[in-house]
XYZ file of C-alpha atoms in Angstrom:
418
model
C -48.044 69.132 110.191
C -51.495 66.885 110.852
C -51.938 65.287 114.013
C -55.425 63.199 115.378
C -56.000 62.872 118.821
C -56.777 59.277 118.095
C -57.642 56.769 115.123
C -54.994 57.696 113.165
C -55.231 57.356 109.757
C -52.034 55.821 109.120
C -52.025 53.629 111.790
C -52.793 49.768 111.336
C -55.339 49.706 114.106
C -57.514 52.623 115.722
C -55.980 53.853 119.221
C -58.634 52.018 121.960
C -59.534 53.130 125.504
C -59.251 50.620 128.025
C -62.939 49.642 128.151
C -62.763 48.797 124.501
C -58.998 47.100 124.759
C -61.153 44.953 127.366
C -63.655 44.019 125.284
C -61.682 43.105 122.695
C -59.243 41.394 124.432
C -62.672 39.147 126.020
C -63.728 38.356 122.639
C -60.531 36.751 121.590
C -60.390 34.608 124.934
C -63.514 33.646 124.124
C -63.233 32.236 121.252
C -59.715 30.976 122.414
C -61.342 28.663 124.767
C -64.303 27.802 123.169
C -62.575 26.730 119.871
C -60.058 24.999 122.270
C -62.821 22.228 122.883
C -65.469 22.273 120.218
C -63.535 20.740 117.158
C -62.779 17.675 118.829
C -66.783 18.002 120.804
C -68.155 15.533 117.838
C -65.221 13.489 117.676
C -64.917 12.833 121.863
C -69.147 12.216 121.654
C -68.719 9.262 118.287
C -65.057 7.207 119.330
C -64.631 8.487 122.728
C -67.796 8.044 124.472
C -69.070 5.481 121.629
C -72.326 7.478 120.639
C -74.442 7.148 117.780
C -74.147 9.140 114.804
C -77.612 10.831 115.087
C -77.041 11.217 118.874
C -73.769 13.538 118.004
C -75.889 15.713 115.339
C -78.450 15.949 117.975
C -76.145 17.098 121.066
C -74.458 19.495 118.667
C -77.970 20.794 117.528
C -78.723 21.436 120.955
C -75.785 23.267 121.426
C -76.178 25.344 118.839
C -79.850 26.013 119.441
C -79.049 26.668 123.726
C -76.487 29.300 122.056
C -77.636 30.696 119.151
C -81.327 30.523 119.751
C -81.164 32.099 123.123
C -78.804 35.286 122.456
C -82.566 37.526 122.625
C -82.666 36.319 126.268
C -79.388 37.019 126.960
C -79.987 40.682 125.098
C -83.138 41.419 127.331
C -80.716 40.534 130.351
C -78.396 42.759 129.817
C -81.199 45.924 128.697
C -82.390 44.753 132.161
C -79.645 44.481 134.729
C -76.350 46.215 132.842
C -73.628 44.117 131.070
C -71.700 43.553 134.077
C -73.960 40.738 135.815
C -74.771 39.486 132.917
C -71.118 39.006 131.331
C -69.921 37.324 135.105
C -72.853 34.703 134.761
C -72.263 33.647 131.342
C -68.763 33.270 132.358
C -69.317 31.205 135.729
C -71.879 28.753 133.714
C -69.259 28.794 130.992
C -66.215 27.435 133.544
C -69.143 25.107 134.906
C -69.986 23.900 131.638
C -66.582 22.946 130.577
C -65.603 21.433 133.665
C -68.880 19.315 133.886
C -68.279 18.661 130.203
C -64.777 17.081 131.015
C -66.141 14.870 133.747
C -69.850 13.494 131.713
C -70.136 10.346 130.434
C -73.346 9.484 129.768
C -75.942 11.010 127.698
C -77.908 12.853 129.799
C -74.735 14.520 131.137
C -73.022 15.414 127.934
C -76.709 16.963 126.707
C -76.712 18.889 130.321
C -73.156 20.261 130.019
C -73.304 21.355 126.750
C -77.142 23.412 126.959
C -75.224 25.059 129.803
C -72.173 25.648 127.508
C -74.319 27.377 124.645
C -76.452 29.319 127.438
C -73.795 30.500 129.131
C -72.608 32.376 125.288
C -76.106 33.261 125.109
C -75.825 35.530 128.050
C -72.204 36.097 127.377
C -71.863 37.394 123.945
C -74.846 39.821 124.066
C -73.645 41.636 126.850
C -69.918 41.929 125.327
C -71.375 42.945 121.736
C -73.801 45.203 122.790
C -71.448 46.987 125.255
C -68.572 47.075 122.217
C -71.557 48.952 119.339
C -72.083 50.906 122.097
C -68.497 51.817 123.267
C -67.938 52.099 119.443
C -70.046 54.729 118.806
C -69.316 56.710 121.678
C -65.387 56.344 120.258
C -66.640 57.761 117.399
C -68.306 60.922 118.457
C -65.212 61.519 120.620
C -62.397 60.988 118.033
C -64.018 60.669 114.792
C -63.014 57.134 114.629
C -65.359 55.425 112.260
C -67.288 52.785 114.398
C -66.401 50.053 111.830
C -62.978 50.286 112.022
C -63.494 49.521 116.097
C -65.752 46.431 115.734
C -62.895 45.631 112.665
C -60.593 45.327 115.362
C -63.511 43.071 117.752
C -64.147 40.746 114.904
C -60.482 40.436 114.154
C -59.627 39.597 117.856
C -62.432 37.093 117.441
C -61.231 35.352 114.353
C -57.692 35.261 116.165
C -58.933 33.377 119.079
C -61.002 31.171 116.567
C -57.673 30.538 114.557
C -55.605 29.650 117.793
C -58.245 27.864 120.069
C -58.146 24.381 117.755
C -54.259 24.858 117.676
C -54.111 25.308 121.464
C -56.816 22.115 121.446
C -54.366 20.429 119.144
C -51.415 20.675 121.150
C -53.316 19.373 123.958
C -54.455 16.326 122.266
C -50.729 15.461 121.249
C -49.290 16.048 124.843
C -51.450 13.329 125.873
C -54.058 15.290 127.601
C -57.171 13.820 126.354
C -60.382 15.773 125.878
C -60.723 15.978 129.409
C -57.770 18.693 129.542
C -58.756 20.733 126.518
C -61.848 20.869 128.673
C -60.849 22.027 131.408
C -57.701 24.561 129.396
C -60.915 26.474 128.284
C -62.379 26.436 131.905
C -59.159 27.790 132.924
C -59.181 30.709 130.011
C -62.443 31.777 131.329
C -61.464 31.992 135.041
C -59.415 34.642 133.421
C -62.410 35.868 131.668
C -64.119 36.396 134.757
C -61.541 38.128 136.790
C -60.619 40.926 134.312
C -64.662 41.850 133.931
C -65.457 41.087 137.809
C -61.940 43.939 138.006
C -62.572 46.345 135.295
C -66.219 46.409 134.134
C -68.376 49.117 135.479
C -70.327 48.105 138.150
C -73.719 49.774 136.971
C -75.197 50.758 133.761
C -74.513 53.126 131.480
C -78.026 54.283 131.051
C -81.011 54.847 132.670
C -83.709 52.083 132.904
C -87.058 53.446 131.873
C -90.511 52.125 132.565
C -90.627 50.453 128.947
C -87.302 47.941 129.583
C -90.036 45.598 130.895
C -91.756 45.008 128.339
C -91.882 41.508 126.620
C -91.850 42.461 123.353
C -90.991 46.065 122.643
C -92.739 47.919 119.553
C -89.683 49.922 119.229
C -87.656 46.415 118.070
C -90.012 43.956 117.149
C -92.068 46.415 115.230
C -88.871 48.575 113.961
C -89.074 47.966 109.863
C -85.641 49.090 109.334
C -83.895 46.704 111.972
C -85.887 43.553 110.868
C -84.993 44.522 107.419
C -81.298 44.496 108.487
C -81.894 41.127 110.544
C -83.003 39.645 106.924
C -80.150 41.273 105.462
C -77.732 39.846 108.349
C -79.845 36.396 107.897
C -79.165 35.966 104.025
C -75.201 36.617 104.978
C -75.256 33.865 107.869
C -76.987 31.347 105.606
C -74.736 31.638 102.919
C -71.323 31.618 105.491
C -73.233 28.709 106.906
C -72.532 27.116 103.447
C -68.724 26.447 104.858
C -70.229 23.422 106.932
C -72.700 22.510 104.091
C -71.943 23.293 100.373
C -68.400 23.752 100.835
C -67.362 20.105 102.174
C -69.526 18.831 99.438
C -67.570 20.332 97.015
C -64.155 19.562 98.419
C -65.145 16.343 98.504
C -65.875 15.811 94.612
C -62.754 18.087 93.625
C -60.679 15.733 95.533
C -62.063 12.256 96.810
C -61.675 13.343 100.559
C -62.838 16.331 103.397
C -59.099 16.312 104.185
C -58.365 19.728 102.755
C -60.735 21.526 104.643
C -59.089 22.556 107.716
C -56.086 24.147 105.699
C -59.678 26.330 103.745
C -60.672 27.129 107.273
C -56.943 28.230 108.403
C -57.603 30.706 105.369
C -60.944 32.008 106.291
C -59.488 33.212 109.846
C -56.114 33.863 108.589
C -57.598 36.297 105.930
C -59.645 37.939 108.579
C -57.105 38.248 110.849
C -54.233 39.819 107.976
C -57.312 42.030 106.187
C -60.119 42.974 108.105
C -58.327 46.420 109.758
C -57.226 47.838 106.423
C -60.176 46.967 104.625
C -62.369 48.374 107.421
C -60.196 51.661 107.815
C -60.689 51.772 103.892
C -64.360 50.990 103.682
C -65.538 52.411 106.575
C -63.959 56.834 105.885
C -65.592 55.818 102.278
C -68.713 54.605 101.938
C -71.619 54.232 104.072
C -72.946 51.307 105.944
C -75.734 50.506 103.353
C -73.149 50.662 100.562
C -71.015 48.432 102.483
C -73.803 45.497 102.744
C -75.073 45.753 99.310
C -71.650 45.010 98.331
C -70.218 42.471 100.917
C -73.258 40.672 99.926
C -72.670 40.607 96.573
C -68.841 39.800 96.815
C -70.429 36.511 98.426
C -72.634 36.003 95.675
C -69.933 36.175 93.011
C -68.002 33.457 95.571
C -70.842 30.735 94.941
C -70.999 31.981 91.028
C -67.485 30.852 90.705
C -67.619 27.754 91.742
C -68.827 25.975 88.957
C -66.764 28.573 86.594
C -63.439 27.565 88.461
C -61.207 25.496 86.780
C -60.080 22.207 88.900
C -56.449 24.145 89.883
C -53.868 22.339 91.747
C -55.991 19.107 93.477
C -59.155 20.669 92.682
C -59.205 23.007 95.258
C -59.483 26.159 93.550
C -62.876 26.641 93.299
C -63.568 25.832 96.705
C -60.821 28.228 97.471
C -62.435 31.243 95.218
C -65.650 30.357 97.567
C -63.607 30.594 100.694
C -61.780 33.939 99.696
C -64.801 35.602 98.398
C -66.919 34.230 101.145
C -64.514 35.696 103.734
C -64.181 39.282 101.723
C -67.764 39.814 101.880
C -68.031 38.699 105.398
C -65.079 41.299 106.231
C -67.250 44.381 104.265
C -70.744 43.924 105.990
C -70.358 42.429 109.235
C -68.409 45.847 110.736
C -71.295 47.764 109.067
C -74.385 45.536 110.205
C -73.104 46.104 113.666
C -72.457 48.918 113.319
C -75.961 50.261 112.012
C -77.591 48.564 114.993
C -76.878 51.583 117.360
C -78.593 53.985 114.615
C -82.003 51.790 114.443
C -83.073 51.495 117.925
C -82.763 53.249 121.343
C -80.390 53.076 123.416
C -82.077 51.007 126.113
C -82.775 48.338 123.739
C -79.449 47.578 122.220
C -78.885 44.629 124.241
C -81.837 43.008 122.841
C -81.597 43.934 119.456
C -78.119 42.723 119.400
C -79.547 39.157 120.473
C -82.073 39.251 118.146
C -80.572 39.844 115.481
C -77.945 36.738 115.816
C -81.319 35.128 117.031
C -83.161 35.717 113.890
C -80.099 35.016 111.674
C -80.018 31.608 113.762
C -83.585 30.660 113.494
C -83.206 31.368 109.160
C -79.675 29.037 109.117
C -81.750 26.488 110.767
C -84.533 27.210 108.095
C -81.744 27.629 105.177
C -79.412 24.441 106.356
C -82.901 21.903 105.767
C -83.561 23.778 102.431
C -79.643 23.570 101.237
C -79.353 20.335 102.333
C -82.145 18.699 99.684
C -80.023 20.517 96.865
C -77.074 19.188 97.466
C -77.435 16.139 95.175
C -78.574 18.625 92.683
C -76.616 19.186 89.383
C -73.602 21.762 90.447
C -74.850 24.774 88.621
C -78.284 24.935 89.327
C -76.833 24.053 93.294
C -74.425 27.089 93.124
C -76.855 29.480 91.656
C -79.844 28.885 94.060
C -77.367 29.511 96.572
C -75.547 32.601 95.393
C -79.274 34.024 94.781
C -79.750 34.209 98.687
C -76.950 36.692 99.497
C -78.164 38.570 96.613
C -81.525 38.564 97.308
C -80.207 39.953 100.651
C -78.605 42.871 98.462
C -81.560 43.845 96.840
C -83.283 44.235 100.720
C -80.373 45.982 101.871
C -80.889 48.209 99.209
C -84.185 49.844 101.270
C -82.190 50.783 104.236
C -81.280 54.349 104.211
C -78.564 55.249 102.843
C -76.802 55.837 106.586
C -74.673 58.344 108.194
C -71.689 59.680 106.192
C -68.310 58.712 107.420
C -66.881 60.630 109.980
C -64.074 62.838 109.683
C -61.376 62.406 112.326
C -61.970 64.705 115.294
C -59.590 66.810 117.071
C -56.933 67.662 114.136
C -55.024 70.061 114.133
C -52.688 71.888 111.101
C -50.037 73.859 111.358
């Protein structure tokens, strides 16, 4: 008879302490209540408020960029003062955001609520990410756990809430409420937010603050070859997922005369995620090690932009899109649990707030980069579109492949046989 302590390896999902069950649950609230509002953002700025197309590109650019752009602040933060402070902020400016959001009706209001909006996730997410690779790897050393299979079950929580939010928004829409109450519904999810962290968070730190934390710009990340070789890596990924918003429309739109299909290829994305992530995690993760595991997510995404023009039209001419989105979404599913989960191993401690923001920081700054550079292909001919693009992710491959090789999967701890 065989029995683990915890992380079992028959069961769907690893057994989580409450700090982690916490975390977890905060990521799919999140993205509950953000998702709640921001598909129907663009729509609310053009018929609603009556603003010019450019004007909508531009507040969502800014959104993006407050967010996005800023996550290395919101990473210093939380090296600085401890997740704690830094999660409650993001979540009071993120319930101010959406409530001033619901009320603006100019320009200058909308642009004010929603830098708040993407600031407040750029002290928000950080914190909570950092916090989980952290948690994650202490789960491991205590239970043998791998730490994939934990941020497995954080991303899946997080591709839940992205799944429901537009439903919830939805619904709100067709009960009459009006922008203004999927608004403030997401305000209202992240009171919740707040009082579960201002309850059970810990108070202080987990580590000591050294002399160093003050620095600027620390050698030990901003001069630390491995982790900018894995930001690269994790920057050729996020500009080929980017391709969802870019290529992908494109492409539904010649297969079938209209962008209508895509929210049923975006229902698939999350709904894969949510269905596959844990087993393919709990299978990748005892298997093969973290380098292994981006060489060949990223290449599982390169195959998905190979097939496009290989695809034959299928039912409406969807297929190939669909290939992209499958593939797209398997590759996603194999690296992202490992990319986080090699952050821990490539800097100190006392940095991992900051390298967690910089490396969605640096993967933000190369989408912007990559998003210009796609976007003057996209009238080109289909195959030489579809192979420039599948040569990013496996360019990224080919970097990945100078990583070290990384730590061997763990072996579950505390087992005992009979």
């Amino acid at each position: 008879m065989t029995t683990a302590t915890t992380g079992s390896r028959s069961g769907a999902t690893p057994e989580l302490k409450p700090y982690l069950r916490l975390l977890t649950a905060t990521q799919f609230a999140f993205n509950t209540g953000f998702y709640a509002v921001l598909p129907y953002l663009a729509t609310h700025l053009g018929d609603g408020l009556g603003m010019a197309g450019w004007l909508v590109g531009l507040v969502l650019g800014l959104r993006t960029f407050s967010q996005q752009g800023l996550f290395v602040v919101g990473g210093a933060l939380t090296d600085r003062y401890g997740p704690r402070p830094v999660v409650l902020t993001g979540c009071v400016l993120r319930i101010a955001g959406f409530c001033w959001l619901a009320q603006a009706a100019t320009t200058a209001t909308v642009i004010g609520a929603v830098l708040l909006i993407g600031f407040a996730a750029a002290l928000f997410s950080p914190a909570v990410e950092s916090e989980t690779a952290r948690a994650a790897v202490a789960h491991e050393r205590e239970t043998g756990t791998p730490r994939a299979q934990v941020l497995a079950v954080f991303s899946a929580a997080g591709q839940a809430g992205a799944f429901l939010g537009p439903l919830l928004g939805s619904l709100l829409l067709l009960l009459g409420g009006g922008f203004r109450t999927a608004c403030l519904a997401g305000a209202v999810v992240f009171v919740g937010v707040l009082a579960g962290h201002a309850r059970l968070m810990p108070r202080r730190p987990r580590r000591v603050r050294t002399a160093r934390t003050g620095a600027v710009l620390p050698r030990e990340v901003f001069a630390n070859r491995p982790f900018l070789v894995l930001c690269l890596v994790h920057s050729s990924y996020l500009v080929s997922y980017n391709q969802l918003y870019l290529a992908l429309p494109t492409e539904v739109e010649r297969a079938t005369g209209s962008q209508s299909a895509l929210g049923g290829l975006f229902a698939l994305s999350s709904l894969l995620v949510v269905v596959a992530q844990l087993p393919l995690t709990r299978w990748s993760a005892r298997r093969v090690p973290p380098r292994t595991a981006l060489v060949a997510g990223l290449v599982v995404v390169a195959a998905g932009f190979a097939a496009v023009p290989l695809a034959p039209g299928g039912p409406a001419g969807l297929l190939p899109g669909a290939t992209l989105v499958v593939l797209l979404t398997l590759g996603q599913m194999l690296l992202v649990p490992a990319a986080r989960g090699l952050v821990p191993d490539l800097v100190d401690d006392h940095r991992l707030g900051l390298a967690t923001g910089a490396l969605s920081s640096v993967s933000g700054l190369a989408v912007l980069v990559g998003s210009a550079a796609t976007g003057t292909l996209l009238g080109a001919p289909g195959p030489v579109l579809w192979t420039a693009l599948a040569a990013v992710p496996l360019a990224g491959a080919a970097l990945a492949l100078t990583l070290d090789r990384g730590r061997r999967p763990p072996e579950p701890a505390g087992t005992v046989t009979d």
